[in-house]
Coordinates of C-alpha atoms and ligand atoms in Angstrom, one line a residue:
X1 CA 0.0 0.0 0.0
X2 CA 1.9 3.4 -1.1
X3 CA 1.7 5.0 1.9
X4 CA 2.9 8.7 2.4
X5 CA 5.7 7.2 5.2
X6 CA 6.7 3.9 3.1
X7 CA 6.9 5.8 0.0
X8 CA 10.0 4.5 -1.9
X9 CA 10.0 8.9 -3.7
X10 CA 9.8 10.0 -0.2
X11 CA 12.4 7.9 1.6
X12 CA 14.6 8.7 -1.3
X13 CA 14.1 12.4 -0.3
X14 CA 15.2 11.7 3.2
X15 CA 18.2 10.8 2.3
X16 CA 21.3 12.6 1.8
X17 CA 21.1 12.3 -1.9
X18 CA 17.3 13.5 -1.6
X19 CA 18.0 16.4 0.6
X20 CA 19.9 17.6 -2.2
X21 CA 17.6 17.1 -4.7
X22 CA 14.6 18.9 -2.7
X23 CA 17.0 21.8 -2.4
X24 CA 17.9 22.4 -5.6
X25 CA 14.3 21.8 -6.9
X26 CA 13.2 24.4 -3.9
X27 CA 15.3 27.0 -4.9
X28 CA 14.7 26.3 -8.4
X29 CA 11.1 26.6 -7.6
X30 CA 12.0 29.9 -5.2
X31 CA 13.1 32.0 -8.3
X32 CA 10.3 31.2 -10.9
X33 CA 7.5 33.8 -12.1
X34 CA 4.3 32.1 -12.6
X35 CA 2.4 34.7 -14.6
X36 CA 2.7 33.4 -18.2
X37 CA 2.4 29.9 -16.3
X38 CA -1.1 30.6 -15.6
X39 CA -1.5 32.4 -18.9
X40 CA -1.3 29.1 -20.7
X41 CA -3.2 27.8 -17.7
X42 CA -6.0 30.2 -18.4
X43 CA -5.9 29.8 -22.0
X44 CA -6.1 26.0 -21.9
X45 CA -9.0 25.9 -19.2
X46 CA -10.9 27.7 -21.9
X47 CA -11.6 24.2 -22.9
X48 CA -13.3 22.9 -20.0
X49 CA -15.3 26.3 -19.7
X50 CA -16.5 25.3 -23.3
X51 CA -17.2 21.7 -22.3
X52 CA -19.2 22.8 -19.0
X53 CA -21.0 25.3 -21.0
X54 CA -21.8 21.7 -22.9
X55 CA -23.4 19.9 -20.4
X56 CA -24.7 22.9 -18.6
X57 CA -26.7 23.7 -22.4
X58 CA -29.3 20.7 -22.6
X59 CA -31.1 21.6 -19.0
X60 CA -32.4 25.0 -20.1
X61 CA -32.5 24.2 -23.9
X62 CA -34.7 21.7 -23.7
X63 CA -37.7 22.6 -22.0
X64 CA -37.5 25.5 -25.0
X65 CA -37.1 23.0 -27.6
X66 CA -40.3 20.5 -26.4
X67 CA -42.4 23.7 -26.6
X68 CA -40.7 25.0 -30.1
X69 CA -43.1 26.1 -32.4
X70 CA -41.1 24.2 -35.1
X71 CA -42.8 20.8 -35.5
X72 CA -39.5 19.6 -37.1
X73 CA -37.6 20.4 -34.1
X74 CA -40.4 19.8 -31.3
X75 CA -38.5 17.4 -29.2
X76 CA -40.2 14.4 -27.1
X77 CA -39.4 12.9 -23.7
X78 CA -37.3 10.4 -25.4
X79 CA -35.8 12.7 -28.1
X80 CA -35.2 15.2 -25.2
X81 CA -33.0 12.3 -23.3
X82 CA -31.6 11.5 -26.4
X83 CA -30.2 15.4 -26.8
X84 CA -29.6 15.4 -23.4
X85 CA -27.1 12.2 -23.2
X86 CA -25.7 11.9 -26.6
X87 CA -23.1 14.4 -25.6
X88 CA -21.5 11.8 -23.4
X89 CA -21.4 9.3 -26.1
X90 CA -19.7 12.1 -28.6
X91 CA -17.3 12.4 -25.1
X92 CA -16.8 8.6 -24.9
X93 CA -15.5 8.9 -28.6
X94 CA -13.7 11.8 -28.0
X95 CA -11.2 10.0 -25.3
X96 CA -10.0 7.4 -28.2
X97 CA -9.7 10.1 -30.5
X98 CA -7.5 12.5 -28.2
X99 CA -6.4 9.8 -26.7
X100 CA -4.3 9.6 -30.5
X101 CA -3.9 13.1 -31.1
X102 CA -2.4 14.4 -28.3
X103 CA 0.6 11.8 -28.6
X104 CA 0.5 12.2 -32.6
X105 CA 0.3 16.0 -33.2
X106 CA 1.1 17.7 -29.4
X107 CA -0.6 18.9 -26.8
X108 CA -1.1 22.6 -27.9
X109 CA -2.2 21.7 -31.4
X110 CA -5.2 19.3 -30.7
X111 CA -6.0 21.7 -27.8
X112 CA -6.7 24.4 -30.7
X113 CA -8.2 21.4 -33.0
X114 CA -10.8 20.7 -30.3
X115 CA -12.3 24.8 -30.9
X116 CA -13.6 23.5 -34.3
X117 CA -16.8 20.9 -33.3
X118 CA -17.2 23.3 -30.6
X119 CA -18.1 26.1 -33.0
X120 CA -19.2 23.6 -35.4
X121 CA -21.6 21.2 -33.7
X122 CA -23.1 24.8 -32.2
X123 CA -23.0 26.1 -35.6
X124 CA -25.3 23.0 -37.0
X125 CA -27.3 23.0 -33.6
X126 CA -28.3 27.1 -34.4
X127 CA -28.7 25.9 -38.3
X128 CA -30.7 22.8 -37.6
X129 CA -33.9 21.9 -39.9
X130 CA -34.6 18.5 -38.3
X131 CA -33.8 16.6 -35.2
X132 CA -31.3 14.5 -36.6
X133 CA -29.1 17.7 -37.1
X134 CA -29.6 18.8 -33.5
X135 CA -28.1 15.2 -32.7
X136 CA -25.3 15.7 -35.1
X137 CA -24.3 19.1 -33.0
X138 CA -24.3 17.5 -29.9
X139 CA -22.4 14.5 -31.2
X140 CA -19.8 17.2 -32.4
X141 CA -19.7 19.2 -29.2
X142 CA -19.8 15.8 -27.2
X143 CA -16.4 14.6 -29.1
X144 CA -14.8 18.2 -28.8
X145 CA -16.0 17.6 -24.3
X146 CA -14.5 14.1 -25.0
X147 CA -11.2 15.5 -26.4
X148 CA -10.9 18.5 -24.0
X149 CA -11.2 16.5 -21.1
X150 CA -8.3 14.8 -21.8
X151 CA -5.9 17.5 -23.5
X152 CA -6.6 20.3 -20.9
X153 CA -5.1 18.0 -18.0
X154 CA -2.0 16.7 -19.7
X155 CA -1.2 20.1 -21.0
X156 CA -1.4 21.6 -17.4
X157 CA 0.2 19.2 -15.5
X158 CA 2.8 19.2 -18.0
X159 CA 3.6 23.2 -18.2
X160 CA 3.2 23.4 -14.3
X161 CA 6.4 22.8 -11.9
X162 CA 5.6 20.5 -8.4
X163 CA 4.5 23.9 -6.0
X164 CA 1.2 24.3 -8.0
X165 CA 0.2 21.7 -10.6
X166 CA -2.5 20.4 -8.0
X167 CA -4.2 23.7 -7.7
X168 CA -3.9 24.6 -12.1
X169 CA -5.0 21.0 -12.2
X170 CA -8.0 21.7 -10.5
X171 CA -8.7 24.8 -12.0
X172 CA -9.7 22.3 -15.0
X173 CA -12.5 21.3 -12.9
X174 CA -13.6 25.0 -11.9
X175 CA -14.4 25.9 -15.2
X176 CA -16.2 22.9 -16.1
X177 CA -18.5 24.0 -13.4
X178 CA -18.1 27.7 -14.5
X179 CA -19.3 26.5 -18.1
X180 CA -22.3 24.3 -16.7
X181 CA -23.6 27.6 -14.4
X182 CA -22.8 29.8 -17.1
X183 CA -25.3 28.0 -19.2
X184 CA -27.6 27.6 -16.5
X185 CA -27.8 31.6 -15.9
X186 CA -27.6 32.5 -19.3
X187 CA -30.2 30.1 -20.4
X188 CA -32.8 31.7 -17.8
X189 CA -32.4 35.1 -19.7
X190 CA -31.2 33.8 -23.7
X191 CA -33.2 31.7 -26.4
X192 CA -31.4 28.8 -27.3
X193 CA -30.2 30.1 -30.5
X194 CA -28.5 32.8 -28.9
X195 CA -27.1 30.2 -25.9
X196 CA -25.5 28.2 -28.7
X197 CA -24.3 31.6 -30.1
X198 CA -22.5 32.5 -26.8
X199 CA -20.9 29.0 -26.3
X200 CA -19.4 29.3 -29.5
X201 CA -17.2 32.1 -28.0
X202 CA -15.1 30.4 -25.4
X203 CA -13.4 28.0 -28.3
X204 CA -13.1 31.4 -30.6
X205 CA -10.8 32.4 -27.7
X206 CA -9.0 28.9 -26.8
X207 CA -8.1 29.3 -30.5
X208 CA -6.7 32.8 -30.5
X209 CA -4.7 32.6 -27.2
X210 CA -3.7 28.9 -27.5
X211 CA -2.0 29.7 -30.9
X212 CA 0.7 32.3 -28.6
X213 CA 1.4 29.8 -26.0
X214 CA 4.1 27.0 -26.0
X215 CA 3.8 23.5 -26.4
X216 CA 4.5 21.3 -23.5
X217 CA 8.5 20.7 -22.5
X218 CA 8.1 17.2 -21.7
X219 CA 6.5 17.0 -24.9
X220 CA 9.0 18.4 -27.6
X221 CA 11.7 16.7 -25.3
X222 CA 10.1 13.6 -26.2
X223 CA 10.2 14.5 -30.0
X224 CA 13.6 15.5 -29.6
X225 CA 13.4 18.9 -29.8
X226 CA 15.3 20.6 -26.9
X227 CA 15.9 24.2 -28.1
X228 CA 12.6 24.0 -28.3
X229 CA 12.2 22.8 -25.0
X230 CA 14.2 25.1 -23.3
X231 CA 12.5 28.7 -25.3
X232 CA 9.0 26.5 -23.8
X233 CA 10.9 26.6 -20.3
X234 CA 11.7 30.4 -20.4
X235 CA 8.3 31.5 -21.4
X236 CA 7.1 29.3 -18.3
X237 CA 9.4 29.8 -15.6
X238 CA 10.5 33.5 -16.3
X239 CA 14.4 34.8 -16.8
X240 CA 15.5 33.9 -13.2
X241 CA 15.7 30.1 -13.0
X242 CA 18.2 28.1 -15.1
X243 CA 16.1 26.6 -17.3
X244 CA 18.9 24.0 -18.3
X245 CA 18.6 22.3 -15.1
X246 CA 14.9 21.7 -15.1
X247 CA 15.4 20.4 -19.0
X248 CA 18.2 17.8 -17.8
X249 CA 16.1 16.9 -14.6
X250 CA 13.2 16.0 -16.7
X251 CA 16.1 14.4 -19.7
X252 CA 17.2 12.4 -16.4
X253 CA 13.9 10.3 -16.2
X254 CA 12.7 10.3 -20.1
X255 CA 15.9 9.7 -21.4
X256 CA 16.1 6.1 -19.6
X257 CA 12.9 4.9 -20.8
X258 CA 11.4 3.8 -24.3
X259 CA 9.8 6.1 -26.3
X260 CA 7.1 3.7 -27.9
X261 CA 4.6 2.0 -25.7
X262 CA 4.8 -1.6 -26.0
X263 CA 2.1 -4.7 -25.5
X264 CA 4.4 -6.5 -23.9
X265 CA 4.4 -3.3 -21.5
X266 CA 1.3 -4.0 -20.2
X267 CA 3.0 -6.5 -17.5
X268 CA 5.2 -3.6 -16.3
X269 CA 4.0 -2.4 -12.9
X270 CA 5.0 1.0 -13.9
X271 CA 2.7 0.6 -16.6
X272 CA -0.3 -1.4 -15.5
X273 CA -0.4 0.0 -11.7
X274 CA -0.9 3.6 -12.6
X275 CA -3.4 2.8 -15.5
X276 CA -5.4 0.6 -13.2
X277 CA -5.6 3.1 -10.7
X278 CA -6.5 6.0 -13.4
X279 CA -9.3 3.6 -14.8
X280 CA -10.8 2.9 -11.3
X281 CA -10.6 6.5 -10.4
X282 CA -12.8 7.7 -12.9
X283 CA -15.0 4.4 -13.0
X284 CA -15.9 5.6 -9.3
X285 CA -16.2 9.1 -10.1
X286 CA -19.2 7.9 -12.0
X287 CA -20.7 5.6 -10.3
X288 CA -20.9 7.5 -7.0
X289 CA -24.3 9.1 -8.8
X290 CA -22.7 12.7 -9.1
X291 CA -24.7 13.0 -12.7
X292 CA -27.7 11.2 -12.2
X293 CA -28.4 13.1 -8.6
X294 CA -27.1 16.3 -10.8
X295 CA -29.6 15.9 -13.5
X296 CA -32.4 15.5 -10.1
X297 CA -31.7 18.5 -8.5
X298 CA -34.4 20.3 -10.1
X299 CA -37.3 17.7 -9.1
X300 CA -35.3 17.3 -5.8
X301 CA -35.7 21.2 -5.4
X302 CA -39.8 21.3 -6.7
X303 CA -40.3 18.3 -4.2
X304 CA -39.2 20.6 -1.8
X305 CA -41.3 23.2 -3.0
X306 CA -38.8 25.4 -4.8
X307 CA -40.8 27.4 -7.0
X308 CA -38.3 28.1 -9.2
X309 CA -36.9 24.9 -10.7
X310 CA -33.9 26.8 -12.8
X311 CA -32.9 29.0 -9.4
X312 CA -32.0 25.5 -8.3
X313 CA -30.2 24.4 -10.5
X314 CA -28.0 27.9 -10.2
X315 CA -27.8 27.4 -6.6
X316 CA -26.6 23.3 -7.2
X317 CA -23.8 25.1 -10.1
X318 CA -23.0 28.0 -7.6
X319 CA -22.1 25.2 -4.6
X320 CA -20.4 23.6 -6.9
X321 CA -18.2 26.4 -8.2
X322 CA -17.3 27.3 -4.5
X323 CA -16.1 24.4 -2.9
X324 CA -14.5 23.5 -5.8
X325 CA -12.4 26.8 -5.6
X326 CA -12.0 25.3 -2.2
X327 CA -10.4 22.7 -3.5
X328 CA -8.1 24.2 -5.7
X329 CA -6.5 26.2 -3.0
X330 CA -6.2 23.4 -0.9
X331 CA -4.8 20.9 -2.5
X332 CA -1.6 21.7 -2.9
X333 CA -0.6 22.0 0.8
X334 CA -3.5 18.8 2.1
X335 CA -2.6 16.3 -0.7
X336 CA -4.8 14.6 -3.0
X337 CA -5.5 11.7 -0.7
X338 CA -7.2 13.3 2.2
X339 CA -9.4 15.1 0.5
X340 CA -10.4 12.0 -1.7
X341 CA -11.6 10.3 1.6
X342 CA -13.2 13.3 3.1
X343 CA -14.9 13.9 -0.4
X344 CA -16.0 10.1 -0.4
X345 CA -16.9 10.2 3.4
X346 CA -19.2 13.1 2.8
X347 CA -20.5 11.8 -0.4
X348 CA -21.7 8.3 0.9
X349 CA -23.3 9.8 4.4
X350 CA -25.6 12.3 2.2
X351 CA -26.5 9.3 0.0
X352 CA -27.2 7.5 2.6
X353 CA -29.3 9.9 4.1
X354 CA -31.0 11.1 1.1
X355 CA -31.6 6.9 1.3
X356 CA -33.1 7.4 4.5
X357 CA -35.5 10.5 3.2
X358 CA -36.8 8.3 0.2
X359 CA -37.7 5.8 2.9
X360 CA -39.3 7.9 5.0
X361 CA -41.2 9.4 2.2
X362 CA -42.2 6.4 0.2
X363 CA -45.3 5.4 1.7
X364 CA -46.8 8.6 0.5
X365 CA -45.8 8.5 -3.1
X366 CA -46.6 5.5 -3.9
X367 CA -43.3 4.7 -6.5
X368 CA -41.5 8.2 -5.7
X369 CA -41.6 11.5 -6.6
X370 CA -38.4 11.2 -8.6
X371 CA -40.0 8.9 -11.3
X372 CA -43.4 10.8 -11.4
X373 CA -43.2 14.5 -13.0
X374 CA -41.9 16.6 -11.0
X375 CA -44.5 18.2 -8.5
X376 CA -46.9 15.8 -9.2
X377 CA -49.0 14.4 -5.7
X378 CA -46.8 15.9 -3.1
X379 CA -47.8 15.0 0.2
X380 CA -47.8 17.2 3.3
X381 CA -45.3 14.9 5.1
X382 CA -42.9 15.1 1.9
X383 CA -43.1 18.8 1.9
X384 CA -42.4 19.1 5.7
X385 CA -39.0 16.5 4.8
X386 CA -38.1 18.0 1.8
X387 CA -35.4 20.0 3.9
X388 CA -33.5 16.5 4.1
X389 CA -33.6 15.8 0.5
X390 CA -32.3 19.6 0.0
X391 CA -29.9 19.3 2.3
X392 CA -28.4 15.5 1.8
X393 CA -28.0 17.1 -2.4
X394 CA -26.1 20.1 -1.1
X395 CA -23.9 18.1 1.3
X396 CA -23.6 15.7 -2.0
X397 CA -22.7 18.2 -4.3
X398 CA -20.1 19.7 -1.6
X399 CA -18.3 16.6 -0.7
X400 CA -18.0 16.1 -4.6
X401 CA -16.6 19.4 -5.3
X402 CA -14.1 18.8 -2.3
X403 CA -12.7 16.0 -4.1
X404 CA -14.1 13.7 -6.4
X405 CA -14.8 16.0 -9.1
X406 CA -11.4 17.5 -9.6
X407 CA -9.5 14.4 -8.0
X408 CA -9.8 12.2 -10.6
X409 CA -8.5 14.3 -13.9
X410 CA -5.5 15.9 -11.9
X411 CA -4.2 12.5 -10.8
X412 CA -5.0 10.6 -14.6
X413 CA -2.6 13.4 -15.5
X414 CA 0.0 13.4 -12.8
X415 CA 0.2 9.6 -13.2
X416 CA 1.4 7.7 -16.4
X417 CA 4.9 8.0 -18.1
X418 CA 5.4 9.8 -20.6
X419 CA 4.9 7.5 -23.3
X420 CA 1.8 5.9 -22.2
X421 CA 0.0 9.4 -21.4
X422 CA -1.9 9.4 -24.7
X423 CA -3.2 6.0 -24.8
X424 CA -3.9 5.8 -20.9
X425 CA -5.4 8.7 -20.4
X426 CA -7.7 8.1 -23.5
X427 CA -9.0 4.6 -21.7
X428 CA -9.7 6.8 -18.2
X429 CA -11.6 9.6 -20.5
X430 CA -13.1 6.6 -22.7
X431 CA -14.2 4.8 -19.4
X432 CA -15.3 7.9 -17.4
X433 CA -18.2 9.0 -20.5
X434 CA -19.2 6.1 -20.8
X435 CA -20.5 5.3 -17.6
X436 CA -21.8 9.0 -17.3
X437 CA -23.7 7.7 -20.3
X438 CA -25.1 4.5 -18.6
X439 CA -25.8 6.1 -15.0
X440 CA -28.2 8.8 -16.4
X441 CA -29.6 6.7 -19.2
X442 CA -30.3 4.1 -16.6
X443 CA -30.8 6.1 -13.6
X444 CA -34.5 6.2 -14.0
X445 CA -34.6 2.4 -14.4
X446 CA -32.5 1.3 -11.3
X447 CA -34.9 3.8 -9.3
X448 CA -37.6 1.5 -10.3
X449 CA -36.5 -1.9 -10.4
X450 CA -34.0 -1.4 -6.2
X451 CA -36.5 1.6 -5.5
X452 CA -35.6 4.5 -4.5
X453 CA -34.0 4.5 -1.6
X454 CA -32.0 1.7 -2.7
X455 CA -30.6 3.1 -5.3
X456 CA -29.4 5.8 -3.2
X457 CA -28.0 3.4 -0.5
X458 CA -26.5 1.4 -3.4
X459 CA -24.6 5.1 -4.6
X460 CA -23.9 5.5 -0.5
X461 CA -21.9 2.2 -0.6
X462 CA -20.0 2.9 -3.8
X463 CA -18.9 6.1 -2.2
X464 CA -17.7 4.1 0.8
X465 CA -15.9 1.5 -2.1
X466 CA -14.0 5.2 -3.5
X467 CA -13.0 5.4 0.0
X468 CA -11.6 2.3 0.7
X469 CA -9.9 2.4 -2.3
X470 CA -8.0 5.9 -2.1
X471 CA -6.9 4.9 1.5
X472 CA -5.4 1.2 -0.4
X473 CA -4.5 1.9 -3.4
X474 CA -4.1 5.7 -4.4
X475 CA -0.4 7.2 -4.0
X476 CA 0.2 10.8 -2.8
X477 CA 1.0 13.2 -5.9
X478 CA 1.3 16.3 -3.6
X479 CA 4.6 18.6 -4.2
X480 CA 6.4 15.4 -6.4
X481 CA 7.7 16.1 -10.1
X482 CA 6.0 14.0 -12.7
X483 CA 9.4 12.4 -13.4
X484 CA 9.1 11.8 -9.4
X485 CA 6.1 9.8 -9.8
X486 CA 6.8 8.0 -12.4
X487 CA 10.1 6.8 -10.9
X488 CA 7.7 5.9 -8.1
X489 CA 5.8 3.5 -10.1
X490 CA 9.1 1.9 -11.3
X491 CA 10.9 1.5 -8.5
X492 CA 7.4 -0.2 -6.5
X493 CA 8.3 -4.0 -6.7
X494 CA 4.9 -4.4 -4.3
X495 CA 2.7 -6.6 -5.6
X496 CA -0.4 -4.6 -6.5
X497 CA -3.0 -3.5 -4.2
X498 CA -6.0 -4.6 -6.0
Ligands
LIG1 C1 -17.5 14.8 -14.2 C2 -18.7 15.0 -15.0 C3 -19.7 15.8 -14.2 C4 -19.1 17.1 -13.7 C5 -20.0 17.9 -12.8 C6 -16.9 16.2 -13.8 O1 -15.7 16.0 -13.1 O2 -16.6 14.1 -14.9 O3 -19.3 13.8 -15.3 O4 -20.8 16.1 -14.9 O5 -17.8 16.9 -13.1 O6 -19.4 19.0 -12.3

C-alpha cells in the first residue's frame, strides 16, 4: 500500500542524496514567475469552460425545444433524453480520439483542433432543420467535451512545476462547473439560439490565445526537440531560474525509458499499476451518482417546493463552483488523498441519508416523486422532509466538489509515463463518459427496479468503495515532479494492491 511514510519517492528524499535534490528543486522553484504559467493555464482551461457550458446547455434548452413552435424540431421525452445524453457518447469517442492526437500531433495543437466541433456542432445545432441535425451538434460538441477533457489536464500538468500543478490541475474542474452555471444563468435570460451563439465564444478564444502559448517541455523533449524545450521553459518559468537544469532533470527520467509504448508493457507495474488506478478512479467518479443526482436536482428542489426549478439548479452550479475553488486552493498543501476520503466520506453519508428520506417518504408517493413528474402528488409529510432531500444534495454536491470532481483528472494526468499518457489517459476519459452515459440513461430504471432509496444506498456504498480504495491503493502526488512519480511506479516491486 503506497503509503505517504513507506513511500520509496519519499524515503529517497530523506536521504542525503534527496536532501539535495529537494534543495535544488526548492530554490529552483524559489526564483520562478508564474504569470505566463497561468497564462497558458488560463488559455487552456478555456476548454473545459466550453465543455461545461456543454453539459450545462441541454437543461435549459430543452424545455425550449419541447415547446418549439417548429414541429420539425419539437423534441419528445425520449428525443429530449436523447439530446440530453448523446453528448457523453460524442465524449466517450472523444477519449479514443485524443487519446491519439495528443501523442500524434502535441498537446497545444489538438487543444486548438478541439475549438472547431465546438463552433461547429453549435454552428449545426443554431442551423438545424430537423432533429437528426440537433443530434449531429451534440455528437460534435460531445467529441470536442471528450477530447478537451483529456488535452486540458495533460497540458497543465505538463507546463506546471511541483509547487502548483494540483491547484492549475484543479482549475480544470472549476471551469467545467463555471461552463455548466454559465449556461444555467444564461439560459434563464437567452433563447437557445443565442445560448449556442454565446458557447461558441469560449473556443473562438481557446483558439486565439492557445495559438501564442508553448507546447509542452516534456513534450517536444520527447520528439527530440530541446531548443525548443528550453524557449518553452523560459516563457514558463520567467528569466531567473536556469532553465537547463529543469530540462536535464526531466532528460534524467525520459531519457532512460522507451519512447514507444509496448504490449508486452502492459506487464510492467510502472505501466499497469498507474493505468489501473487512473481507470478505477474515474469508473468511481461515476458511479458515486454525481450525474444522475445532478440531472435531479431540479425535481429534488420542486419536491421541496422550490418554486423556481432553474434558481435550483444555479444554486446546485454555484455550490459547486465554490467548494470546488475550495479545493483548488487546498490541494496543494492537504494532498490529494485526504481530501479523496473526506470527499468520499461526505459523499456516501448524504447518500445515505438522502436513502433514509426516500424511505421515509415512500409510503406517500406511492413509487416516488423522482420517477413521477416533478411536482406531481406531493404530500404534506414530503413537503415538511423536503429540507432532508435539499440538504443530503447540497452536502452531496459539496463533498463532490471537495474532491471527487477535480481528483480524478489531476491524478489521470500526474500519473502515467510519458509515453503511455496518450493511450492511458484516452481509456480513463473513454471509461469515465461512458459510464456518465449509462448512469443517467439508466438512472430512471434502477430507481424503479431497487426503488428508491436503494438506489441511493447502493450510490452511498460505492462512495464508501471510492473510500476504501483511495486509503489502499491511491499514491500521494502532492509537491512530487512527474518524473518523481513515475520513478515511483518503477521503482514499487509491491505486488499490487488490487
Ligand atoms: C465529471 C462530470 C460531471 C461534472 C460535474 C466532472 O468531473 O466528470 O461527469 O458532470 O464533473 O461537475
Amino acid at each position: 500500500m503506497p503509503s505517504e511514510e513507506s513511500s520509496p519517492l519519499l524515503g529517497a528524499r530523506h536521504g542525503a542524496e534527496g536532501i539535495l535534490e529537494a534543495s535544488a528543486l526548492d530554490i529552483y522553484l524559489s526564483r520562478v514567475q508564474n504569470r505566463n504559467l497561468y497564462l497558458a493555464t488560463f488559455a487552456a482551461v478555456l476548454g473545459p469552460l466550453s465543455f461545461g457550458f456543454v453539459l450545462g446547455y441541454s437543461s435549459p434548452a430543452i424545455p425550449a425545444l419541447k415547446k418549439s413552435n417548429n414541429p420539425d424540431l419539437r423534441l419528445d421525452d425520449n428525443q429530449a433524453s436523447w439530446f440530453g445524453s448523446i453528448v457523453t457518447l460524442g465524449a466517450a469517442a472523444g477519449g479514443i480520439l485524443g487519446g491519439y492526437v495528443v501523442d500524434k500531433v502535441g498537446r497545444k495543437l489538438s487543444l486548438m483542433l478541439c475549438a472547431l466541433p465546438y463552433v461547429i456542432g453549435f454552428t449545426i445545432i443554431i442551423a438545424a432543420q430537423s432533429i437528426w441535425m440537433l443530434y449531429v451538434g451534440r455528437l460534435l460538441n460531445g467529441l470536442a467535451s471528450g477530447v478537451t477533457s483529456l488535452v486540458v489536464p495533460i497540458y497543465i500538468s505538463e507546463v506546471a512545476h511541483s509547487k502548483v500543478r494540483g491547484m492549475l490541475g484543479s482549475c480544470v474542474q472549476l471551469m467545467v462547473v463555471m461552463g455548466i452555471l454559465a449556461a444555467y444563468v444564461a439560459g434563464t435570460g437567452l433563447e437557445w439560439h443565442w445560448l449556442a451563439v454565446l458557447g461558441s465564444i469560449p473556443p473562438c478564444f481557446l483558439l486565439g490565445i492557445m495559438a501564442f502559448m508553448p507546447e509542452t517541455p516534456r513534450f517536444l523533449l520527447h520528439q527530440n526537440k530541446r531548443s525548443e524545450a528550453i524557449a518553452a521553459l523560459q516563457f514558463l518559468r520567467g528569466p531567473l531560474v536556469d532553465h537547463e537544469w529543469e530540462c536535464s532533470e526531466i532528460e534524467a527520467n525520459t531519457g532512460e525509458q522507451p519512447q514507444k509504448l509496448g504490449i508486452a508493457e502492459l506487464k510492467n507495474p510502472a505501466i499497469y499499476k498507474p493505468f489501473l488506478i487512473g481507470v478505477t478512479l474515474m469508473f468511481f467518479q461515476q458511479v458515486s451518482g454525481i450525474n444522475a443526482i445532478m440531472f435531479y436536482a431540479e425535481t429534488i428542489f420542486e419536491a421541496a417546493n422550490f418554486k423556481n426549478a432553474s434558481a435550483a439548479s444555479v444554486i446546485v452550479g454555484s455550490t459547486q463552483l465554490f467548494f470546488t475553488a475550495v479545493a483548488a486552493l487546498c490541494i496543494d498543501r492537504m494532498g490529494r488523498k485526504i481530501l479523496l476520503i473526506v470527499s468520499g466520506v461526505i459523499m456516501a453519508i448524504s447518500a445515505a441519508v438522502f436513502g433514509i428520506y426516500f424511505k421515509i417518504t415512500a409510503p406517500s408517493l406511492g413509487n416516488s416523486t423522482f420517477i413521477n413528474p416533478p411536482g406531481a402528488g406531493l404530500m404534506e409529510e414530503e413537503y415538511n422532509l423536503s429540507w432532508l432531500a435539499v440538504l443530503s444534495l447540497g452536502l452531496f454536491i459539496t463533498g463532490f466538489a471537495l474532491g471527487w470532481g477535480p481528483i480524478p483528472w489531476l491524478i489521470m494526468s500526474e500519473i502515467f509515463p510519458l509515453r503511455a499518457r496518450g493511450a492511458a489517459s484516452g481509456a480513463c476519459v473513454l471509461t469515465n463518459w461512458l459510464m456518465a452515459f449509462l448512469i443517467t440513461k439508466e438512472f430512471h430504471d434502477f430507481m424503479i427496479l431497487l426503488t428508491p432509496y436503494g438506489t441511493f444506498w447502493l450510490f452511498s456504498a460505492t462512495c464508501l468503495l471510492n473510500v476504501l480504495f483511495t486509503v489502499l491503493c491511491v499514491p500521494e502526488t502532492k509537491g512530487k515532479t512527474l518524473e518523481e512519480i513515475e520513478t515511483y511506479f518503477q521503482r514499487s516491486s509491491q505486488p499490487p494492491a488490487f
